[in-house]
Coordinates of C-alpha atoms and ligand atoms in Angstrom, one line a residue:
M1 CA -8.4 -43.4 -17.4
K2 CA -10.4 -43.9 -14.2
I3 CA -8.5 -41.7 -11.4
S4 CA -9.1 -41.4 -8.0
V5 CA -7.6 -38.2 -6.2
I6 CA -8.5 -38.3 -2.5
G7 CA -8.6 -34.8 -1.2
T8 CA -10.6 -32.0 -2.3
G9 CA -8.4 -29.4 -0.6
Y10 CA -7.1 -26.8 -3.4
V11 CA -4.2 -28.8 -5.0
G12 CA -6.8 -32.1 -5.1
L13 CA -9.8 -30.4 -6.5
V14 CA -8.1 -28.6 -9.4
S15 CA -6.4 -30.9 -10.4
G16 CA -9.7 -33.6 -10.2
V17 CA -11.5 -30.8 -12.3
C18 CA -8.7 -30.6 -14.9
L19 CA -8.2 -33.8 -15.1
A20 CA -11.7 -34.2 -15.6
E21 CA -11.7 -31.5 -18.5
I22 CA -8.8 -33.6 -19.9
G23 CA -11.3 -36.3 -20.7
H24 CA -10.8 -38.7 -17.4
D25 CA -13.5 -40.4 -15.8
V26 CA -12.4 -38.5 -12.3
I27 CA -13.4 -39.4 -8.7
C28 CA -12.9 -37.0 -5.5
V29 CA -12.7 -38.0 -2.3
D30 CA -13.1 -36.6 0.8
K31 CA -13.9 -37.2 5.0
D32 CA -15.5 -34.2 4.5
K33 CA -19.4 -34.9 3.7
T34 CA -20.5 -31.0 3.1
K35 CA -17.8 -30.8 1.1
V36 CA -18.4 -33.7 -1.4
D37 CA -22.0 -33.1 -1.7
Q38 CA -21.4 -29.5 -2.0
I39 CA -19.1 -30.6 -5.1
N40 CA -22.0 -33.3 -6.2
L41 CA -24.3 -30.0 -6.3
G42 CA -21.4 -28.3 -8.5
K43 CA -21.0 -25.8 -6.2
S44 CA -17.2 -25.2 -5.7
P45 CA -15.9 -25.3 -1.7
I46 CA -13.2 -22.9 -2.7
Y47 CA -13.0 -19.8 -4.7
E48 CA -10.6 -20.1 -8.2
E49 CA -10.7 -18.3 -11.4
G50 CA -12.8 -20.9 -13.6
L51 CA -12.8 -23.6 -11.3
S52 CA -16.8 -23.4 -10.7
K53 CA -17.4 -23.2 -14.6
L54 CA -15.5 -26.7 -15.3
L55 CA -17.1 -28.4 -12.1
T56 CA -20.2 -27.6 -13.4
K57 CA -19.8 -29.2 -16.7
H58 CA -18.3 -32.4 -15.4
I59 CA -20.3 -32.8 -12.3
N60 CA -22.2 -35.6 -12.6
S61 CA -20.8 -36.9 -16.4
N62 CA -17.1 -37.8 -16.4
L63 CA -16.4 -36.3 -12.5
K64 CA -18.1 -37.2 -9.2
A65 CA -17.1 -36.8 -5.6
T66 CA -17.2 -39.4 -2.5
I67 CA -16.7 -39.9 1.0
N68 CA -15.7 -43.7 0.3
L69 CA -12.0 -43.9 -0.2
H70 CA -12.4 -47.9 -0.9
A71 CA -15.2 -48.0 -3.8
A72 CA -12.8 -44.7 -5.6
V73 CA -9.8 -46.6 -5.6
M74 CA -11.0 -50.3 -6.5
E75 CA -13.1 -48.6 -9.3
S76 CA -10.2 -46.3 -10.6
S77 CA -6.5 -47.5 -11.6
L78 CA -4.4 -44.7 -10.5
T79 CA -4.9 -43.2 -7.1
I80 CA -3.6 -39.4 -6.7
I81 CA -3.0 -38.5 -3.0
A82 CA -3.6 -34.5 -2.5
V83 CA -4.4 -34.4 1.0
G84 CA -3.0 -31.4 3.2
T85 CA 0.7 -31.6 4.4
P86 CA 0.9 -28.4 7.0
Y87 CA 3.4 -27.2 9.1
D88 CA 3.5 -28.2 12.5
G89 CA 5.8 -25.9 13.7
D90 CA 8.8 -28.3 13.9
A91 CA 8.5 -30.0 10.6
I92 CA 5.4 -31.0 8.2
D93 CA 3.1 -32.8 9.7
L94 CA 2.2 -36.6 7.3
Q95 CA -0.7 -37.8 9.7
Y96 CA -3.2 -37.3 6.7
I97 CA -0.7 -38.5 4.3
E98 CA -0.3 -41.6 6.8
Q99 CA -3.8 -42.6 7.2
V100 CA -4.8 -42.6 3.6
S101 CA -1.6 -44.4 2.7
K102 CA -3.1 -46.8 5.3
E103 CA -6.4 -46.6 4.1
I104 CA -5.0 -47.0 0.4
G105 CA -3.1 -50.1 0.9
E106 CA -6.0 -51.8 2.7
T107 CA -8.1 -51.6 -0.7
L108 CA -5.2 -52.5 -2.4
K109 CA -5.7 -55.7 -0.8
D110 CA -8.8 -56.4 -2.4
K111 CA -7.5 -55.1 -6.0
K112 CA -7.1 -58.0 -8.7
T113 CA -5.6 -55.6 -11.3
Y114 CA -2.7 -53.5 -11.6
H115 CA -2.8 -49.8 -9.4
V116 CA -1.0 -46.8 -9.1
V117 CA -0.5 -44.6 -6.5
V118 CA 0.9 -41.1 -6.8
V119 CA 1.5 -38.3 -4.5
K120 CA 0.3 -34.8 -5.5
S121 CA 0.9 -33.2 -2.0
T122 CA 3.8 -31.5 -1.3
V123 CA 6.5 -34.2 0.9
V124 CA 9.8 -34.0 1.8
P125 CA 11.8 -35.3 0.1
G126 CA 12.0 -39.3 0.9
T127 CA 8.1 -39.6 1.9
T128 CA 6.6 -41.1 -0.9
D129 CA 9.3 -43.9 -0.4
E130 CA 10.1 -44.3 2.9
I131 CA 6.5 -43.5 4.3
V132 CA 4.0 -44.3 2.0
L133 CA 5.2 -47.6 -0.1
P134 CA 6.0 -48.9 3.0
L135 CA 2.6 -48.2 4.5
L136 CA 0.7 -49.4 1.1
E137 CA 3.0 -52.6 1.0
K138 CA 1.9 -53.3 5.0
Y139 CA -1.6 -52.6 4.7
S140 CA -1.9 -54.6 0.9
G141 CA 0.0 -57.7 2.2
K142 CA 1.2 -57.1 -1.6
K143 CA 4.4 -55.8 -3.2
A144 CA 5.3 -52.2 -5.0
G145 CA 6.9 -52.6 -8.0
L146 CA 5.1 -55.7 -8.9
D147 CA 1.0 -55.7 -7.7
F148 CA 1.4 -51.7 -7.5
G149 CA 3.5 -48.6 -8.9
V150 CA 4.3 -45.8 -6.8
G151 CA 4.7 -42.3 -7.7
M152 CA 5.2 -38.5 -7.1
N153 CA 3.6 -35.7 -9.4
P154 CA 4.3 -32.4 -7.7
E155 CA 1.9 -29.3 -8.5
F156 CA 3.2 -26.0 -9.7
L157 CA -0.2 -24.4 -9.4
R158 CA -0.5 -20.5 -8.3
E159 CA -3.6 -19.7 -6.5
G160 CA -5.1 -17.7 -8.5
T161 CA -4.5 -19.2 -11.9
A162 CA -4.6 -22.8 -11.0
I163 CA -6.5 -23.6 -13.8
A164 CA -4.9 -22.2 -16.1
D165 CA -2.0 -23.5 -14.5
F166 CA -2.6 -26.6 -15.1
M167 CA -4.0 -26.8 -18.4
Q168 CA -1.1 -24.8 -20.0
P169 CA 1.8 -26.8 -17.8
D170 CA 5.3 -24.9 -17.7
R171 CA 6.2 -28.7 -17.0
I172 CA 5.3 -32.4 -15.7
V173 CA 7.6 -33.9 -13.6
L174 CA 6.7 -38.1 -13.6
G175 CA 8.4 -39.4 -10.6
G176 CA 7.7 -42.9 -10.3
I177 CA 9.8 -46.4 -8.3
D178 CA 9.9 -47.9 -11.8
T179 CA 9.1 -47.3 -15.5
K180 CA 5.9 -48.7 -15.7
T181 CA 4.5 -46.4 -12.9
Q182 CA 5.9 -43.6 -14.9
Y183 CA 4.5 -44.4 -18.3
K184 CA 1.0 -45.1 -16.4
L185 CA 1.6 -41.4 -15.5
D186 CA 2.6 -40.4 -18.6
Q187 CA -0.7 -41.5 -20.0
A188 CA -3.0 -39.7 -17.9
Y189 CA -1.1 -36.2 -19.0
A190 CA -1.1 -37.4 -22.3
P191 CA -3.1 -34.4 -23.8
F192 CA -0.4 -32.0 -23.2
F193 CA 2.1 -33.9 -25.2
D194 CA 4.0 -31.1 -26.4
T195 CA 5.1 -30.0 -22.5
D196 CA 8.1 -31.0 -21.2
K197 CA 7.9 -34.2 -18.9
L198 CA 10.7 -34.7 -17.0
K199 CA 10.6 -38.5 -15.7
T200 CA 12.8 -39.0 -12.6
D201 CA 12.4 -40.9 -9.2
N202 CA 9.9 -40.0 -6.2
K203 CA 12.8 -38.6 -4.3
T204 CA 14.0 -36.0 -7.1
A205 CA 10.5 -35.2 -8.0
E206 CA 10.0 -34.8 -4.2
M207 CA 13.5 -31.9 -4.1
I208 CA 12.1 -30.8 -7.7
K209 CA 9.0 -29.2 -5.9
Y210 CA 10.7 -27.7 -2.7
T211 CA 13.2 -26.7 -5.1
S212 CA 11.2 -24.5 -6.9
N213 CA 9.2 -22.8 -4.6
A214 CA 12.9 -22.0 -2.1
L215 CA 14.3 -20.4 -5.2
L216 CA 11.6 -18.0 -6.1
A217 CA 11.1 -17.2 -2.1
T218 CA 15.4 -16.6 -2.0
L219 CA 14.6 -14.3 -5.0
I220 CA 12.3 -12.2 -3.0
S221 CA 14.1 -11.9 0.0
F222 CA 17.5 -10.8 -2.1
S223 CA 15.5 -8.4 -3.6
N224 CA 14.3 -7.4 -0.2
E225 CA 17.6 -7.2 1.3
I226 CA 18.7 -5.2 -1.5
G227 CA 16.1 -2.8 -1.0
N228 CA 17.0 -2.4 3.0
L229 CA 20.6 -1.4 2.3
C230 CA 19.4 1.0 -0.9
A231 CA 17.1 2.4 2.0
T232 CA 20.2 2.8 4.4
L233 CA 22.5 4.0 2.1
G234 CA 20.4 6.4 0.6
D235 CA 20.0 8.3 -2.1
M236 CA 19.0 5.5 -4.3
D237 CA 16.0 3.9 -5.0
A238 CA 15.9 -0.2 -5.0
L239 CA 13.4 -0.2 -8.2
E240 CA 15.8 1.8 -10.2
V241 CA 18.8 -0.4 -9.0
M242 CA 16.8 -3.8 -10.0
R243 CA 15.5 -2.9 -13.2
G244 CA 19.0 -2.6 -13.9
V245 CA 19.3 -6.1 -12.7
H246 CA 16.5 -7.1 -14.9
L247 CA 18.1 -6.1 -18.1
D248 CA 21.3 -8.5 -17.7
K249 CA 20.3 -10.4 -21.1
R250 CA 20.8 -13.4 -18.7
I251 CA 17.7 -12.6 -16.9
S252 CA 15.7 -10.7 -19.8
P253 CA 17.0 -12.2 -23.0
I254 CA 17.7 -10.7 -26.3
L255 CA 16.0 -12.4 -29.2
K256 CA 18.1 -12.4 -32.8
N257 CA 15.7 -9.8 -34.3
G258 CA 16.9 -7.3 -31.5
Q259 CA 13.4 -7.6 -29.0
R260 CA 13.9 -8.4 -25.2
I261 CA 12.0 -10.8 -23.7
S262 CA 11.1 -9.8 -20.0
P263 CA 9.9 -12.7 -18.4
S264 CA 7.7 -13.0 -15.1
I265 CA 10.7 -14.1 -13.3
T266 CA 11.9 -10.3 -12.8
S267 CA 8.4 -10.0 -10.5
Y268 CA 9.9 -12.1 -8.1
L269 CA 12.9 -9.6 -8.2
E270 CA 11.3 -6.5 -6.5
A271 CA 11.6 -5.0 -3.1
G272 CA 8.3 -5.5 -1.3
C273 CA 6.9 -6.2 2.4
G274 CA 7.6 -9.7 2.5
F275 CA 5.8 -13.1 0.9
G276 CA 3.2 -14.5 2.5
G277 CA 0.7 -17.7 1.4
S278 CA -0.1 -21.2 2.1
C279 CA 3.5 -22.5 0.1
F280 CA 6.7 -20.1 0.0
P281 CA 7.0 -19.7 4.1
K282 CA 5.7 -23.9 4.9
D283 CA 8.1 -25.0 2.3
V284 CA 11.1 -23.2 2.8
K285 CA 10.6 -24.1 6.5
A286 CA 9.7 -27.6 6.1
L287 CA 13.1 -27.8 4.3
I288 CA 15.2 -26.2 6.3
S289 CA 13.8 -28.1 9.0
H290 CA 14.0 -31.7 7.1
G291 CA 18.1 -30.5 6.3
M292 CA 18.9 -29.6 9.7
D293 CA 18.0 -33.1 10.6
A294 CA 20.1 -34.2 8.2
G295 CA 23.0 -32.4 9.8
E296 CA 22.8 -29.3 6.7
K297 CA 23.4 -25.8 8.1
M298 CA 20.6 -24.9 5.7
Q299 CA 21.9 -20.7 6.0
L300 CA 20.8 -19.5 2.9
L301 CA 17.0 -20.8 3.8
S302 CA 17.2 -20.1 7.3
S303 CA 18.4 -16.2 5.8
V304 CA 15.6 -16.0 3.8
M305 CA 13.1 -16.6 6.2
N306 CA 14.4 -14.5 8.6
I307 CA 14.7 -11.8 6.3
N308 CA 10.8 -12.4 5.2
N309 CA 9.9 -12.2 8.7
D310 CA 11.5 -8.7 9.4
Q311 CA 9.9 -7.6 5.9
P312 CA 6.5 -6.3 7.5
K313 CA 8.5 -4.4 10.1
K314 CA 10.2 -2.0 7.3
V315 CA 6.7 -0.4 6.8
L316 CA 6.3 -0.3 10.0
N317 CA 9.1 2.0 10.5
L318 CA 8.6 4.4 7.5
L319 CA 5.8 5.0 9.1
S320 CA 7.0 5.7 12.7
K321 CA 9.6 7.7 10.9
H322 CA 6.0 10.4 10.6
Y323 CA 4.6 9.2 13.3
P324 CA 6.4 8.2 16.0
K325 CA 3.2 8.0 18.2
L326 CA 0.7 5.9 16.7
E327 CA -2.2 6.3 19.4
N328 CA -5.5 7.8 18.1
K329 CA -3.7 8.2 14.6
K330 CA -6.3 7.2 11.7
I331 CA -4.5 4.3 9.5
A332 CA -5.9 2.9 6.1
I333 CA -4.8 -0.5 4.9
L334 CA -5.0 -1.3 1.3
G335 CA -5.1 -5.0 0.8
L336 CA -5.5 -7.9 3.2
A337 CA -4.6 -11.0 0.5
F338 CA -1.2 -12.2 0.6
K339 CA -1.5 -11.4 -3.3
P340 CA -4.0 -10.0 -5.3
G341 CA -6.2 -12.2 -7.0
T342 CA -7.2 -14.6 -4.0
N343 CA -8.7 -14.2 -0.8
D344 CA -6.2 -16.2 1.3
M345 CA -4.7 -14.2 4.1
R346 CA -2.7 -17.1 5.6
E347 CA 0.8 -15.7 6.2
S348 CA 0.2 -12.6 4.9
P349 CA 2.4 -9.2 5.6
A350 CA -0.9 -7.5 6.7
I351 CA -1.4 -9.5 9.9
P352 CA 2.0 -8.5 11.8
I353 CA 1.5 -5.1 10.7
I354 CA -2.2 -4.8 11.9
N355 CA -1.5 -6.5 14.8
D356 CA 1.8 -4.0 15.9
L357 CA -0.7 -1.3 14.8
L358 CA -3.2 -2.0 17.2
Y359 CA -0.9 -2.8 19.2
K360 CA 0.2 1.0 19.4
K361 CA -3.5 1.6 19.6
A362 CA -4.0 3.0 16.0
I363 CA -7.1 3.3 14.7
I364 CA -7.5 0.9 11.6
N365 CA -9.6 1.0 8.7
A366 CA -9.2 -1.6 6.2
Y367 CA -10.5 -2.5 2.2
D368 CA -9.1 -5.6 0.6
P369 CA -11.9 -6.2 -2.8
V370 CA -12.3 -10.2 -1.9
A371 CA -10.2 -11.0 1.5
Q372 CA -12.4 -9.2 4.2
E373 CA -14.4 -12.0 5.0
E374 CA -11.4 -14.0 5.5
A375 CA -9.8 -11.1 7.9
K376 CA -12.9 -10.6 9.8
K377 CA -11.9 -14.5 10.5
I378 CA -8.5 -13.5 11.8
F379 CA -8.8 -10.0 13.6
C380 CA -12.5 -11.5 15.0
T381 CA -12.3 -9.9 18.6
K382 CA -9.9 -6.8 17.1
K383 CA -11.0 -3.5 16.8
I384 CA -11.1 -2.9 12.8
T385 CA -13.4 -1.5 10.5
Y386 CA -13.5 -2.2 6.9
S387 CA -14.6 0.1 3.8
K388 CA -16.4 -1.0 0.9
S389 CA -14.2 0.9 -1.3
V390 CA -10.7 2.5 -2.1
N391 CA -12.2 6.0 -1.7
E392 CA -14.6 4.9 1.5
V393 CA -11.4 3.4 3.1
V394 CA -9.0 6.7 2.8
K395 CA -11.4 9.3 4.4
G396 CA -9.7 11.1 6.9
V397 CA -7.3 8.8 7.4
D398 CA -3.2 9.9 8.5
A399 CA -2.0 7.6 6.8
V400 CA -2.6 5.0 4.3
L401 CA -0.3 1.9 3.7
L402 CA -0.5 -0.1 0.7
L403 CA -0.1 -4.1 1.2
T404 CA -1.7 -6.3 -1.7
R405 CA -0.5 -5.2 -5.7
W406 CA -4.7 -5.3 -6.4
Q407 CA -4.7 -3.4 -9.8
E408 CA -7.7 -1.1 -8.6
F409 CA -5.5 0.5 -5.9
E410 CA -3.7 2.1 -9.3
A411 CA -6.5 4.8 -8.9
L412 CA -5.1 5.8 -5.3
P413 CA -2.6 8.6 -6.5
E414 CA -5.6 10.5 -7.7
I415 CA -8.1 9.7 -4.9
L416 CA -5.3 11.0 -2.6
N417 CA -4.7 14.0 -4.5
A418 CA -8.6 15.3 -3.9
C419 CA -8.5 14.6 -0.2
E420 CA -8.9 17.9 1.7
K421 CA -5.9 16.5 4.1
I422 CA -3.9 14.5 2.0
P423 CA -2.7 11.4 4.0
L424 CA 1.1 9.8 3.7
L425 CA 1.2 7.0 1.6
I426 CA 3.3 3.9 1.9
D427 CA 3.8 1.8 -0.8
G428 CA 5.1 -1.6 0.7
R429 CA 4.8 -2.7 -2.9
R430 CA 6.5 0.0 -4.8
M431 CA 3.8 -0.3 -6.7
L432 CA 2.9 3.6 -7.5
S433 CA 5.2 6.1 -8.8
K434 CA 7.3 7.9 -5.5
N435 CA 6.1 11.1 -6.6
C436 CA 2.4 10.6 -6.9
L437 CA 2.2 12.1 -3.9
P438 CA 3.4 14.9 -1.6
R439 CA 4.4 12.5 0.8
Y440 CA 5.7 8.9 -0.4
E441 CA 7.6 6.4 0.8
G442 CA 8.0 2.9 -0.3
I443 CA 10.3 0.1 0.2
G444 CA 13.8 0.4 -0.9
I445 CA 13.9 4.1 -1.1
Ligands
UGA501 C1 3.7 -20.9 -5.2 C2 4.5 -20.8 -6.8 O1 4.5 -19.7 -7.2 C3 3.5 -21.7 -7.6 O2 4.6 -22.4 -8.8 C4 3.7 -23.2 -6.5 O3 2.7 -24.3 -7.2 C5 2.4 -22.6 -5.3 O4 3.7 -22.1 -4.4 C6 2.6 -23.7 -4.6 O5 3.6 -24.4 -4.0 O6 1.5 -25.0 -4.0 P1 1.2 -19.1 -4.9 O7 2.0 -19.1 -3.5 O8 0.0 -19.2 -5.3 O9 1.9 -20.2 -5.6 O10 1.7 -17.9 -5.6 P2 2.6 -17.2 -6.1 O11 2.3 -16.1 -7.1 O12 3.9 -17.6 -6.4 O13 2.9 -15.8 -4.7 C7 3.9 -16.1 -4.0 C8 4.1 -14.9 -3.2 O14 5.3 -14.2 -4.3 C9 3.8 -13.9 -3.0 O15 3.8 -13.5 -1.6 C10 3.8 -12.8 -3.9 O16 3.6 -11.5 -3.2 C11 5.1 -12.9 -4.4 N1 5.1 -12.9 -5.9 C12 4.5 -13.2 -6.3 C13 6.4 -12.0 -6.3 O17 7.0 -11.2 -5.6 N2 5.8 -11.4 -7.4 C14 5.0 -12.4 -8.5 O18 5.3 -12.1 -9.6 C15 3.8 -12.9 -8.3

């Protein structure tokens, strides 16, 4: 199938490259010529495990990039919209969605054959049918359902494992205004014949995406609230409490042979310093404001965000227990990215924590295996030094704040115990054993 993908951001590029890998002819479209040139040279503008390899494999064979949206839509029979939908403080900003819908509509006017337009960007329920579809009709002068189809196909990719998530999907949601649209989308995903496919309407497809992220964010805030309560009540550890909860057979089922399954969902049921990234905070906030506009109170999800916003402060409170005055105290920050496996610092808990420490005049030395360049952009004018290794960053510090669960931080107890003056360790991710050092503090203890 000939497929055009509009937008070569994270979702667009990963989807485009993976659709080429499963045998389609893909044209990626972006208005940024530098990016397009880079992609055509086989160089990925973003880092994602396995992406460069697939890009080099398919570029100039069944994958190309262009700035010419009109030509790309004319050449293809399916167009996937994967442009950004940033949260602007009140709601998601649909300007890019609206702009490309208009341009695709103008092209559809010239098309003689049936075409399907599918939204992959995360958009609030109703956007595809109430904004994209009318714009396509207006600028093409044609009728949806007759001359073209309109669908919604949310993505469930995680940063760091996006290629694997696309190539081994857990579900494929095929939203469409009619069965003809759904059938066309289904054909695009034909190689995934044994994956659960849910054919539905566009609004439901949009809601599935938000609900999935809202659930995971809720689990994290729930665990953090329990963690905070355990810490306040004292004499118990949230880690142990949550382990006990994980053993509920409805969470970790026991098979007939007696073996227990430990599903990855349990890792969202752990206390820590809060969730971040480009998806959970943005999506939960967008759903709250959309729901409130519609007259719903959105009480639970508002609390999910409130708990998350407070969570970085818990790390700071643990630190001030030992160091009430932080001026000139040397603090090592271990982990800047919002999660391991990525250099993404968007909404990372490390940001408010570092800002507070700087405000209190602490001396900060930071280390992250891949996110330091991103951090330098965020803290450009601020006084932070960066180290090249775990060994280096902890030298002579008063306290170590562990904020991202990078595997290499497992070596910390050995490294810190070998220090002349063993620093205080605050484990914001409950990654290390609480007995690993003379002075250990963790969320939920
Ligand atoms: C998330 C969802 O997991 C994807 O299913 C979804 O497609 C994506 O958003 C999106 O909307 O595009 P992502 O933001 O890459 O993916 O990250 P996750 O790995 O889910 O991490 C999000 C937050 O949850 C992080 O702050 C992380 O620290 C926390 N987390 C992650 C856990 O607490 N436990 C884990 O096992 C994984």
